[in-house]
Short mmCIF file of C-alpha atoms in Angstrom, two decimals:
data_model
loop_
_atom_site.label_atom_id
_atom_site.label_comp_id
_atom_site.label_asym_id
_atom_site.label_seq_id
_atom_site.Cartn_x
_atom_site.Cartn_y
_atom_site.Cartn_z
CA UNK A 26 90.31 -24.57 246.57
CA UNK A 27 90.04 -27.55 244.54
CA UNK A 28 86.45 -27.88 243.99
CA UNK A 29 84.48 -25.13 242.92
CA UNK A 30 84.75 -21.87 241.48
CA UNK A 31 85.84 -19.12 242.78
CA UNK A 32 83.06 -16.35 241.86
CA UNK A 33 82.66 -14.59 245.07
CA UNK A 34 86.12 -14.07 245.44
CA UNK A 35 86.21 -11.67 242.76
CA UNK A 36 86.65 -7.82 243.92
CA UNK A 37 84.03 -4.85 242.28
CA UNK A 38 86.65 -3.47 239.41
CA UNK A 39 87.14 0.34 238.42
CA UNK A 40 84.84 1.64 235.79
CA UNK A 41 85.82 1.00 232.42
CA UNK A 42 87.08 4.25 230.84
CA UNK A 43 87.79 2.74 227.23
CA UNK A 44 84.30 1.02 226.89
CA UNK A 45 82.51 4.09 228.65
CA UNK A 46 84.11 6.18 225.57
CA UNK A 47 83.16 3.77 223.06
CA UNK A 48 79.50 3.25 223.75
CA UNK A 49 79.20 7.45 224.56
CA UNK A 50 80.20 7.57 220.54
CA UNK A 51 77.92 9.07 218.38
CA UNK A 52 76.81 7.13 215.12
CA UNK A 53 78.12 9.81 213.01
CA UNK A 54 76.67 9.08 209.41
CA UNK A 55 75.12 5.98 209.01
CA UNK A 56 72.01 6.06 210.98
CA UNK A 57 71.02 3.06 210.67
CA UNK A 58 73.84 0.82 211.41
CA UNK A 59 73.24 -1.72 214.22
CA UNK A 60 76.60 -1.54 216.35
CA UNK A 61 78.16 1.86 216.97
CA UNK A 62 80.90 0.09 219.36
CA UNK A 63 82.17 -1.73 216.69
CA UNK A 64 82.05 0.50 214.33
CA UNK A 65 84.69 2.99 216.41
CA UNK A 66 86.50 -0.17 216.86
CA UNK A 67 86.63 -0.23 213.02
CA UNK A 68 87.32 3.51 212.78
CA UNK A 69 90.22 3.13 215.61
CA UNK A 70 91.38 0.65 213.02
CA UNK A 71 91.20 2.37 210.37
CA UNK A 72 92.93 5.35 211.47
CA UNK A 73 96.21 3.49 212.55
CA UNK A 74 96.20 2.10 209.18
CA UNK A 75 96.22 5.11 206.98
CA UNK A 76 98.57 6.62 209.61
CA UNK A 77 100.62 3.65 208.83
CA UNK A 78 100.98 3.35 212.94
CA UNK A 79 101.63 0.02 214.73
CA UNK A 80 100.92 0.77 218.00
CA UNK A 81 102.18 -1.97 220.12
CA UNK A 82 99.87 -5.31 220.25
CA UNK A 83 97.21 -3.78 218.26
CA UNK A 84 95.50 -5.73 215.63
CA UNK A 85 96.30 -4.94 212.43
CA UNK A 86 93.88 -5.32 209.38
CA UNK A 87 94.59 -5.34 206.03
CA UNK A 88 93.12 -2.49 203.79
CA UNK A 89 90.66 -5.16 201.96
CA UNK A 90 89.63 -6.83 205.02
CA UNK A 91 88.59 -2.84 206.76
CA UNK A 92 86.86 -1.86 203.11
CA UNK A 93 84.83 -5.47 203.32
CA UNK A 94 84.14 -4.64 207.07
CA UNK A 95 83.50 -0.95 206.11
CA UNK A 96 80.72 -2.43 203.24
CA UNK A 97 79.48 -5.00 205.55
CA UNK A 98 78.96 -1.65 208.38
CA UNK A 99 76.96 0.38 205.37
CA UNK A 100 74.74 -2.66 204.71
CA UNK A 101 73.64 -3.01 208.38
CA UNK A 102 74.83 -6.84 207.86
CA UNK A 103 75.92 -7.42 211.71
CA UNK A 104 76.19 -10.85 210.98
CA UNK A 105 78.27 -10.50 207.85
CA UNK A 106 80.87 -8.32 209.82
CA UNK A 107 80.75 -10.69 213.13
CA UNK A 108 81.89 -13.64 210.70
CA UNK A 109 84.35 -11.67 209.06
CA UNK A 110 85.33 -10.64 212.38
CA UNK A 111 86.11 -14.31 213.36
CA UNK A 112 87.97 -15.13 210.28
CA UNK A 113 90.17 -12.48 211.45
CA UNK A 114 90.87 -13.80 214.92
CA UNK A 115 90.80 -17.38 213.83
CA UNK A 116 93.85 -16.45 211.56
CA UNK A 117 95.09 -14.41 214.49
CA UNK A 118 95.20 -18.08 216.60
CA UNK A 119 95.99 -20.57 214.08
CA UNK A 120 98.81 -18.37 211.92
CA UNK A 121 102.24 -20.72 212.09
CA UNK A 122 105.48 -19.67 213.27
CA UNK A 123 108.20 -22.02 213.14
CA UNK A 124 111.64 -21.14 214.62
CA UNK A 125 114.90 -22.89 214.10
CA UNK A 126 117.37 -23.12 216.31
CA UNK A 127 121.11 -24.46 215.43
CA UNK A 128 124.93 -24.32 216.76
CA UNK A 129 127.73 -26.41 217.65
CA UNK A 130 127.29 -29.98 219.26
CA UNK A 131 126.89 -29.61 223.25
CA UNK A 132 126.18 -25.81 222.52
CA UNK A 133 122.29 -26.10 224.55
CA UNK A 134 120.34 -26.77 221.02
CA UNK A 135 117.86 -28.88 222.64
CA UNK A 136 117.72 -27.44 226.19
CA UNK A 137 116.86 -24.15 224.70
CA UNK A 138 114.66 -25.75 222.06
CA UNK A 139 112.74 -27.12 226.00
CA UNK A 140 113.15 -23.60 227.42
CA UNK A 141 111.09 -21.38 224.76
CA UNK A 142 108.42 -24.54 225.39
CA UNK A 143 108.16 -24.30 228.78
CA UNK A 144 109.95 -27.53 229.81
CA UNK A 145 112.72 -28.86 231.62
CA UNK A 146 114.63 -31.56 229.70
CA UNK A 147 113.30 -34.62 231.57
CA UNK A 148 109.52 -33.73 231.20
CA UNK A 149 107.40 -35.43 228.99
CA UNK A 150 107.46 -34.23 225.00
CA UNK A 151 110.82 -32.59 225.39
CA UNK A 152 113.75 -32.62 222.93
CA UNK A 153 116.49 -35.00 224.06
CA UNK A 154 119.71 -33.65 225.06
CA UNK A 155 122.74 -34.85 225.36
CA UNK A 156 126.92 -34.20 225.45
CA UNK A 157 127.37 -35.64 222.26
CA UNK A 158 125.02 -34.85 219.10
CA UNK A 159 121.51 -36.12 219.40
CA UNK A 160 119.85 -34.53 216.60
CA UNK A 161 120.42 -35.84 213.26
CA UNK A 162 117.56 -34.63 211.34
CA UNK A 163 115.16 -31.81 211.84
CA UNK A 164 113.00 -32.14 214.57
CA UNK A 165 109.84 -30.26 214.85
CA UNK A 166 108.73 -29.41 218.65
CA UNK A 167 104.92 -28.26 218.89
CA UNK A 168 104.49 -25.79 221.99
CA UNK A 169 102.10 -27.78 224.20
CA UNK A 170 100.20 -24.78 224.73
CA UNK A 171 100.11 -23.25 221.11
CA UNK A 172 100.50 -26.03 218.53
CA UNK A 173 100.52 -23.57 215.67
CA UNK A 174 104.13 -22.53 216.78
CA UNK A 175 106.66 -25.16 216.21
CA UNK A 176 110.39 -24.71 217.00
CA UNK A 177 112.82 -26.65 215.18
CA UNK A 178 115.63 -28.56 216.92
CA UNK A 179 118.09 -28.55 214.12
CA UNK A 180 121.44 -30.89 213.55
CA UNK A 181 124.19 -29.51 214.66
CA UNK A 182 126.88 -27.92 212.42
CA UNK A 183 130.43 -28.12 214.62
CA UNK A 184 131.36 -31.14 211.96
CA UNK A 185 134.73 -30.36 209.76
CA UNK A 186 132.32 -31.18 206.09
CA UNK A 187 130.11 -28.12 207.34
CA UNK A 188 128.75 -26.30 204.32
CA UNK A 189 125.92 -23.54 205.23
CA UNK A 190 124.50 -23.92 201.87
CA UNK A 191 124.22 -27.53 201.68
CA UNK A 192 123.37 -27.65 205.60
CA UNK A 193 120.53 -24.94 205.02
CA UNK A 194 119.00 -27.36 202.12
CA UNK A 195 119.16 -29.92 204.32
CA UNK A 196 117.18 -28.62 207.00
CA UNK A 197 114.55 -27.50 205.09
CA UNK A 198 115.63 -23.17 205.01
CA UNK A 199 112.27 -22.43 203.37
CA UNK A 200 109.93 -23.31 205.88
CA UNK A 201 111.66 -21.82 209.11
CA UNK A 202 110.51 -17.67 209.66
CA UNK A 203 113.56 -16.86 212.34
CA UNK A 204 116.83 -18.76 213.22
CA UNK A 205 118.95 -18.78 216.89
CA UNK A 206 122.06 -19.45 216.08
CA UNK A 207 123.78 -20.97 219.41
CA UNK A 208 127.33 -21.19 221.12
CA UNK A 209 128.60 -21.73 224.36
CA UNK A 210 131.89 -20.75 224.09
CA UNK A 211 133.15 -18.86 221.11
CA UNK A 212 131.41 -17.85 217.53
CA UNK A 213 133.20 -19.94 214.76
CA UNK A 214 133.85 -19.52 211.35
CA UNK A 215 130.93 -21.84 211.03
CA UNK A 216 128.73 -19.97 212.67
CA UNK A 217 129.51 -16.69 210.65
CA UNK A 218 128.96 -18.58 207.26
CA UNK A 219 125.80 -19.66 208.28
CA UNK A 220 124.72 -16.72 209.29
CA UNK A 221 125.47 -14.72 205.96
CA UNK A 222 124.05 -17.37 204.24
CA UNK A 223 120.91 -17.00 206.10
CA UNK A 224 120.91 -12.64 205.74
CA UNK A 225 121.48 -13.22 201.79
CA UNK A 226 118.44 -15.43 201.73
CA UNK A 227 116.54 -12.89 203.56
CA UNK A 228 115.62 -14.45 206.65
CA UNK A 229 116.28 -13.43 210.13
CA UNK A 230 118.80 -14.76 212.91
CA UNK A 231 119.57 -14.28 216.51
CA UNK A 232 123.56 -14.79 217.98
CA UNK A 233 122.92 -16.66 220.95
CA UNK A 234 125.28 -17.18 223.93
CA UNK A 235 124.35 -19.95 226.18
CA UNK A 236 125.09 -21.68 229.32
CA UNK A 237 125.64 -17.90 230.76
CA UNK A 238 124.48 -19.35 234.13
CA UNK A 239 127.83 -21.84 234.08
CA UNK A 240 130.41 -19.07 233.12
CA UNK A 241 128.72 -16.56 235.82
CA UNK A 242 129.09 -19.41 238.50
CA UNK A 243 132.75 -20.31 237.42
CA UNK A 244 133.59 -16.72 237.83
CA UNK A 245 132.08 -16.49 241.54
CA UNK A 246 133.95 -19.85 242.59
CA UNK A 247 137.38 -18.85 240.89
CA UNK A 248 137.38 -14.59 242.05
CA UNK A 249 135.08 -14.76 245.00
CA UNK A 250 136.49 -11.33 246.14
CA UNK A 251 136.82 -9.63 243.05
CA UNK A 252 133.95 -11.42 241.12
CA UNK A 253 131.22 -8.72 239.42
CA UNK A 254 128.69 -10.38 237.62
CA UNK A 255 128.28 -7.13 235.22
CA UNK A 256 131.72 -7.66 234.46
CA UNK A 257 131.53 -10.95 233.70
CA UNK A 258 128.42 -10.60 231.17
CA UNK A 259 130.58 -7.77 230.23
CA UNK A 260 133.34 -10.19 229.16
CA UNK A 261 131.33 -12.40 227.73
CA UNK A 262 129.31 -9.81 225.07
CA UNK A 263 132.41 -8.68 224.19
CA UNK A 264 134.65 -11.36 223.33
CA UNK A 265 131.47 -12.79 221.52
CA UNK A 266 131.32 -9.10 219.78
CA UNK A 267 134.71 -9.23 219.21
CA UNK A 268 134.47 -13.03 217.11
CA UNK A 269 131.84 -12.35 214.94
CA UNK A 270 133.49 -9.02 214.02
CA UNK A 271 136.74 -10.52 213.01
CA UNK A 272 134.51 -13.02 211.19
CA UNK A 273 133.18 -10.25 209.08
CA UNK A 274 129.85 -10.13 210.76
CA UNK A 275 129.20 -6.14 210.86
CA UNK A 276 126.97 -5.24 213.76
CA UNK A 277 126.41 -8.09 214.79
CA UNK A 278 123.93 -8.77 218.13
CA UNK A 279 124.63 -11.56 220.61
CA UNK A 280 122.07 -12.29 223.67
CA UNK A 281 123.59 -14.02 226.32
CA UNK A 282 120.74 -16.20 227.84
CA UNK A 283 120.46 -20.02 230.33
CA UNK A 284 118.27 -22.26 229.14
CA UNK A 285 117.75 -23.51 232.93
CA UNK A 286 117.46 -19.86 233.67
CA UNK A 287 115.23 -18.14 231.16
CA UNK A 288 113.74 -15.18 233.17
CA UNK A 289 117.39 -14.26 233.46
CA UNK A 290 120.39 -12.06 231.38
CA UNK A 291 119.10 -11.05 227.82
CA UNK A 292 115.86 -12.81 227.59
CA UNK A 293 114.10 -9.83 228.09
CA UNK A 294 116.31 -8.08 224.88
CA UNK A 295 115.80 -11.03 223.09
CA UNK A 296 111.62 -11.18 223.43
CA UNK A 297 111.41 -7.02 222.87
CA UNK A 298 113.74 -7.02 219.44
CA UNK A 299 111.73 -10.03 218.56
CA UNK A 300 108.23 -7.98 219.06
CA UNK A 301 109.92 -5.10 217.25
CA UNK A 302 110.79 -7.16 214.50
CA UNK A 303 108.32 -10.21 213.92
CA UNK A 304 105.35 -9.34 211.39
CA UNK A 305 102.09 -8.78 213.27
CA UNK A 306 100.96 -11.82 213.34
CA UNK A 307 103.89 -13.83 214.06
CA UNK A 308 104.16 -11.71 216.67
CA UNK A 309 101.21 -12.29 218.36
CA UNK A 310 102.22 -15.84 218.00
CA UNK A 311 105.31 -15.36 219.70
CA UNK A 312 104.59 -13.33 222.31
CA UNK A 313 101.32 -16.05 223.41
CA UNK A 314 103.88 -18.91 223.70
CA UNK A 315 106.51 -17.77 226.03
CA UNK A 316 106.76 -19.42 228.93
CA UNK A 317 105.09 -17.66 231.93
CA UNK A 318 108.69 -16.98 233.58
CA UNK A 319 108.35 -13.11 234.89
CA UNK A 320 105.98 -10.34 235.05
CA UNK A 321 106.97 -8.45 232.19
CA UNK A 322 106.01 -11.21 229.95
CA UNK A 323 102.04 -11.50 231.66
CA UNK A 324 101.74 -7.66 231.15
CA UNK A 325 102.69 -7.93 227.44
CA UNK A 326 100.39 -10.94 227.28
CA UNK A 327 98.21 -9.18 228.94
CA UNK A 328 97.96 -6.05 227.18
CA UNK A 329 98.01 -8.39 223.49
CA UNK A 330 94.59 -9.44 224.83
CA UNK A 331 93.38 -6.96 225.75
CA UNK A 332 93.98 -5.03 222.00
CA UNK A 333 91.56 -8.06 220.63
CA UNK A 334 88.98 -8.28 223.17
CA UNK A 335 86.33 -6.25 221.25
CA UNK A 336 86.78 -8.40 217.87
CA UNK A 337 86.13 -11.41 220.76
CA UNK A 338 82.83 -9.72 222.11
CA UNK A 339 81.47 -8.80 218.90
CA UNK A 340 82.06 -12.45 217.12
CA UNK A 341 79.94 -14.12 220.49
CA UNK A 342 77.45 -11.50 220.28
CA UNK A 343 76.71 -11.70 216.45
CA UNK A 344 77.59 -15.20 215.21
CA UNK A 345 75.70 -18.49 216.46
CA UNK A 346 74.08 -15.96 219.48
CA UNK A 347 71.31 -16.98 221.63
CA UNK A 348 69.10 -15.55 224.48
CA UNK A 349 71.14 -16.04 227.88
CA UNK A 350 68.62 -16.67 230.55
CA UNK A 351 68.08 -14.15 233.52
CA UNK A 352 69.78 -11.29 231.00
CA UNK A 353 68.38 -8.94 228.06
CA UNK A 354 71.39 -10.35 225.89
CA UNK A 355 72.38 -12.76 223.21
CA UNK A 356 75.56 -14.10 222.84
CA UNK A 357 77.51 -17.67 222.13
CA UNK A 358 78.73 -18.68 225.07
CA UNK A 359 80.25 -22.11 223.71
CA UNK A 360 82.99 -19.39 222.24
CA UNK A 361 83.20 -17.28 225.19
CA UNK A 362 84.03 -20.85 227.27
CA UNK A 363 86.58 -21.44 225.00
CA UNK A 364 88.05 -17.83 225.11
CA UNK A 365 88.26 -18.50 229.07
CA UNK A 366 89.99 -21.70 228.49
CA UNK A 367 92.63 -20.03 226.07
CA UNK A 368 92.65 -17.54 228.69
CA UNK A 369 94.36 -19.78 231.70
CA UNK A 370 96.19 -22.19 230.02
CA UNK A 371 97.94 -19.11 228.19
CA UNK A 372 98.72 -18.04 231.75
CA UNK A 373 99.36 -21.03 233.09
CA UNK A 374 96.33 -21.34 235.47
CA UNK A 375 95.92 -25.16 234.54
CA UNK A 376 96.98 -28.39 236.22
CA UNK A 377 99.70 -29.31 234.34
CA UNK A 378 101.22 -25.88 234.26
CA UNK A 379 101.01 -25.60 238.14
CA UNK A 380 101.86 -29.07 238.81
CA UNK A 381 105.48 -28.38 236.84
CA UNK A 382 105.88 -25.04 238.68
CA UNK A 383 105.78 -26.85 242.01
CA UNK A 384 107.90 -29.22 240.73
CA UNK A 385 109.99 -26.71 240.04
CA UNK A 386 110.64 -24.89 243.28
CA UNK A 387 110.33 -28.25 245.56
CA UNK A 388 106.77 -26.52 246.85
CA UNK A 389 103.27 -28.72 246.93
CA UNK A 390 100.79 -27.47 244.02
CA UNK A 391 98.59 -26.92 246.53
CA UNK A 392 100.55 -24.14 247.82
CA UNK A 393 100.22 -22.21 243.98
CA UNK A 394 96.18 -23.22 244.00
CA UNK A 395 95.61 -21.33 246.96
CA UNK A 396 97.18 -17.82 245.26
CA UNK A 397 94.23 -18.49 242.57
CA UNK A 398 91.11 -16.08 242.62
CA UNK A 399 89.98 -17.06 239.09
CA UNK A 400 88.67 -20.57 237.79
CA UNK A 401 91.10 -23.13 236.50
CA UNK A 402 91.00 -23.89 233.08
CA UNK A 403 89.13 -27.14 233.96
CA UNK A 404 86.47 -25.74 235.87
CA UNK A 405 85.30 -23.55 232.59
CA UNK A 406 82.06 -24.59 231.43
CA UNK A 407 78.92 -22.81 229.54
CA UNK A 408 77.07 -22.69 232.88
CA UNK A 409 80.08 -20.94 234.34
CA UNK A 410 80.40 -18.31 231.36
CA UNK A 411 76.42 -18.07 232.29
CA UNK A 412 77.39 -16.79 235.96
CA UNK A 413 79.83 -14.67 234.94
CA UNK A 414 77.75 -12.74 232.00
CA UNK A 415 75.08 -12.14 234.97
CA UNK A 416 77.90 -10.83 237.53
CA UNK A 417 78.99 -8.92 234.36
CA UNK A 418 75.05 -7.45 233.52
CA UNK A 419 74.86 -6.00 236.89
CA UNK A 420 78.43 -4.06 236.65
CA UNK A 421 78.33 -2.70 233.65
CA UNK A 422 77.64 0.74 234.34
CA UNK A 423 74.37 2.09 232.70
CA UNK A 424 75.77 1.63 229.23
CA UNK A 425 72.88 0.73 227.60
CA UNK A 426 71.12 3.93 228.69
CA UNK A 427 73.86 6.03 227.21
CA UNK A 428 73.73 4.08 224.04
CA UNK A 429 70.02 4.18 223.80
CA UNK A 430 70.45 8.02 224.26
CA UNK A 431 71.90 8.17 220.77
CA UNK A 432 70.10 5.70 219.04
CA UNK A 433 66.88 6.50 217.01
CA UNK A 434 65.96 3.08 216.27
CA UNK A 435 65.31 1.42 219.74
CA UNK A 436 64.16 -3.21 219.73
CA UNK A 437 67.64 -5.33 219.19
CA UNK A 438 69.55 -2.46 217.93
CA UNK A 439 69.83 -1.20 221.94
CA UNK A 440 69.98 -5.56 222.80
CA UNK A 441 73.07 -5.92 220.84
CA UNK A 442 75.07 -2.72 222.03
CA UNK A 443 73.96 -4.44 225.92
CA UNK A 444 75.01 -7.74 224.82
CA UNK A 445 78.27 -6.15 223.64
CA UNK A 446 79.29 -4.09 226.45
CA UNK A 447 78.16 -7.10 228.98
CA UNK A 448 80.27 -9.55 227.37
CA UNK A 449 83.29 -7.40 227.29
CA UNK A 450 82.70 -6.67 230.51
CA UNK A 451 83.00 -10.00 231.52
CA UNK A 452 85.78 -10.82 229.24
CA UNK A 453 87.83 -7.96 231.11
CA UNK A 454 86.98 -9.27 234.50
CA UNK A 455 87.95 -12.12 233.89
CA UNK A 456 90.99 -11.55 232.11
CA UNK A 457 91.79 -9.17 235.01
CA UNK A 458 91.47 -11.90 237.43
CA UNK A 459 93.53 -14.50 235.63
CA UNK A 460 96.63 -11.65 235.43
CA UNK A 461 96.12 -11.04 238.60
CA UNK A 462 96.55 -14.55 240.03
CA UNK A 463 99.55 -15.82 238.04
CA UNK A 464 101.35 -12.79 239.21
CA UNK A 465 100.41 -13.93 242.59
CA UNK A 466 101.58 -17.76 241.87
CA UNK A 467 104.63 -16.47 240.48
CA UNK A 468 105.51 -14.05 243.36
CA UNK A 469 104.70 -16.79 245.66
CA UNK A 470 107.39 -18.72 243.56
CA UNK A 471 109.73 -16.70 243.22
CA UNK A 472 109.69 -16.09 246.70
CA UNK A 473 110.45 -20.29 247.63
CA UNK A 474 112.87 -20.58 245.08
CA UNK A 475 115.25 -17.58 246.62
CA UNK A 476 114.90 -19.29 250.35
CA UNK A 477 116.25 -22.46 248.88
#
């Protein structure tokens, strides 16, 4: 479906339990503030900050930024806490993350350094690769998706005048937040050094086993009849385990991982200690760049969205808001376009992303278009956003009476709580939508790529 969008395809969705209970919230105290949604949003906050909880993809807020929100609240300055609001996400979207990744010439550096982009090493922008070193310098790879998150291809350190401490000035240690430190054979002596040279500067690092794919094929060709692929991996950890032990690495963690198959082995290890471990932010980061390669990753992705949604509805509906004809609301739907944008090319429902996937598994892109329910990033416009708030108005279910139940002051107090829960309403449909047809494309994918 090339040409237009796709609005009657979308199905009537469940009520909305979690924006039922936070417009059925009583104002508690202050009377006379203007947005009781976001003001449980605040309190929700709030809460998991003094509780010292991190519940996972929440956003977290620092205790100035809730007491400025808090004083903006008892001012009745809407506009004041929408624009603090979207400082908060814009640091959310723009904060940097910059990994490094290093290890032995003809280790996977640069094919990896591809992988956590989303590309294969002959597409356009990728790092070069190579049998011999190609990488003499620090390079710095922006993900074409999320430019604020570089990764570093770094020069290799298999050469006999290693020296961590001189390599780690030369590549610029300050600036990088995690390291992957990669093999595919064995862990050296090199690789140890580095390593506690990295821990006593107080930065973290990731063993990495690579090329897993070859081994795991080598093993099937060589003990067809006796081959286990558990015991293979098996094999593998431990003689890795084993290395780094004897180099006096205590406790040391290896994650065996193919660049050319991501999805596949410890990936999933690697992404979850990385969420456990990452500050919030950097987190966030983290988790919006990886490549689109199984479920589990568009449910986390998901789910992150999902936590910020609210802090999305409330910046359209009090900064730069106007009348949207044909509805009682106001809201800035140049921002809410752009949300939608962000929305499917983070999920990969844009041309180029589709047009690689088919690539890919040997399948015309027109064959991933038709799983797609939702618009394509392309086809996002301010007239489209316009549609979709009016689908929105007429599904949101009777929240405005239930908010105008509780409020004593009735005129745009009751017009911003509809414009609030109509926009997230919309947001949530759509988001919905856009989960719901990349796990489609990627079922349909998965499912040409296993008859091959």
């Amino acid at each position: 479906m090339e040409g237009g969008t796709r609005l009657g395809l979308w199905e009537e969705l469940p009520r909305d339990k979690d924006l039922d209970e936070v417009f059925s919230s009583p104002w508690n105290s202050h009377k006379n503030w203007p947005f009781p949604p976001v003001r449980q949003g605040l309190q929700q906050l709030a809460r998991a900050d003094m509780a010292a909880q991190s519940s996972e993809g929440s956003i977290k807020l620092s205790r100035e930024e809730l007491e400025d929100l808090k004083a903006a609240f008892e001012e009745g300055n809407l506009s004041g806490v929408a624009s603090r609001l979207q400082e908060t996400l814009e640091s959310l979207e723009s904060v940097q993350l910059d990994v490094g990744i290093t290890g032995e010439t003809g280790s996977g550096k640069s094919s990896f350094v591809n992988a956590l982009r989303g590309l294969g090493d002959e597409d356009a922008g990728a790092a070069r690769t190579g049998v011999v070193e190609t990488t003499k310098e620090p390079t710095p790879y922006q993900h074409p998706q999320y430019p604020s998150v570089t990764i570093w291809d770094l020069p290799g350190i298999g050469t006999p005048d290693f020296h961590p401490d001189s390599y780690l000035e030369q590549v610029g240690f300050s600036r990088y937040d995690i390291f992957f430190i990669i093999t595919s054979q064995r862990f050296t002596t090199n690789h140890a050094a580095l390593a506690r040279h990295i821990q006593a500067m107080d930065k973290s690092f990731y063993f990495v086993r690579s090329k897993v794919d070859v081994d795991v094929d080598s093993s099937r060709r060589r003990r067809p009849s006796s081959y286990s692929e558990v015991g293979v991996l098996q094999e593998i950890r431990e003689n890795c385990l084993e290395g780094l032990r004897a180099q006096g690495i205590s406790s040391p963690r290896v994650f065996l991982l193919s660049a050319f198959e991501l999805s596949k082995y410890d990936f999933h290890l690697l992404e979850e200690t990385l969420e456990r471990e990452l500050s919030h932010h950097k987190r966030h980061a983290f988790l919006m760049a990886l490549p689109n390669i199984s479920l589990h990753i568009l449910e986390k992705k998901k789910a992150a969205i999902l936590k910020q949604m609210w802090l999305v509805s409330t910046v359209a509906c009090g900064v730069h808001a106007v009348p949207i004809p044909g509805l009682l609301i106001s809201c800035d739907v140049d921002i809410l376009a752009r949300t939608l944008q962000g929305y499917c090319k983070g999920f990969g429902l844009d041309d180029d992303s589709l047009e690689k996937l088919a690539a890919q598994v040997g399948q015309p892109v027109g064959q991933m278009k038709a799983m797609i329910k939702a618009p394509l990033a392309k086809e996002i416009s301010t007239s489209l956003v316009v549609q979709l708030l009016i689908q929105a108005g007429g599904k949101v279910p009777k929240l405005s009476k239930e908010v105008l139940s509780s409020v004593p002051v009735l005129g745009s107090m009751a017009s911003g709580a509809l414009s609030f829960a109509t926009t997230y309403k919309m947001l949530r449909s759509f988001m919905d939508e856009v989960a719901a047809s990349v796990q489609r494309v990627l079922i349909k994918a998965f499912e040409v790529d296993a008859e091959k």
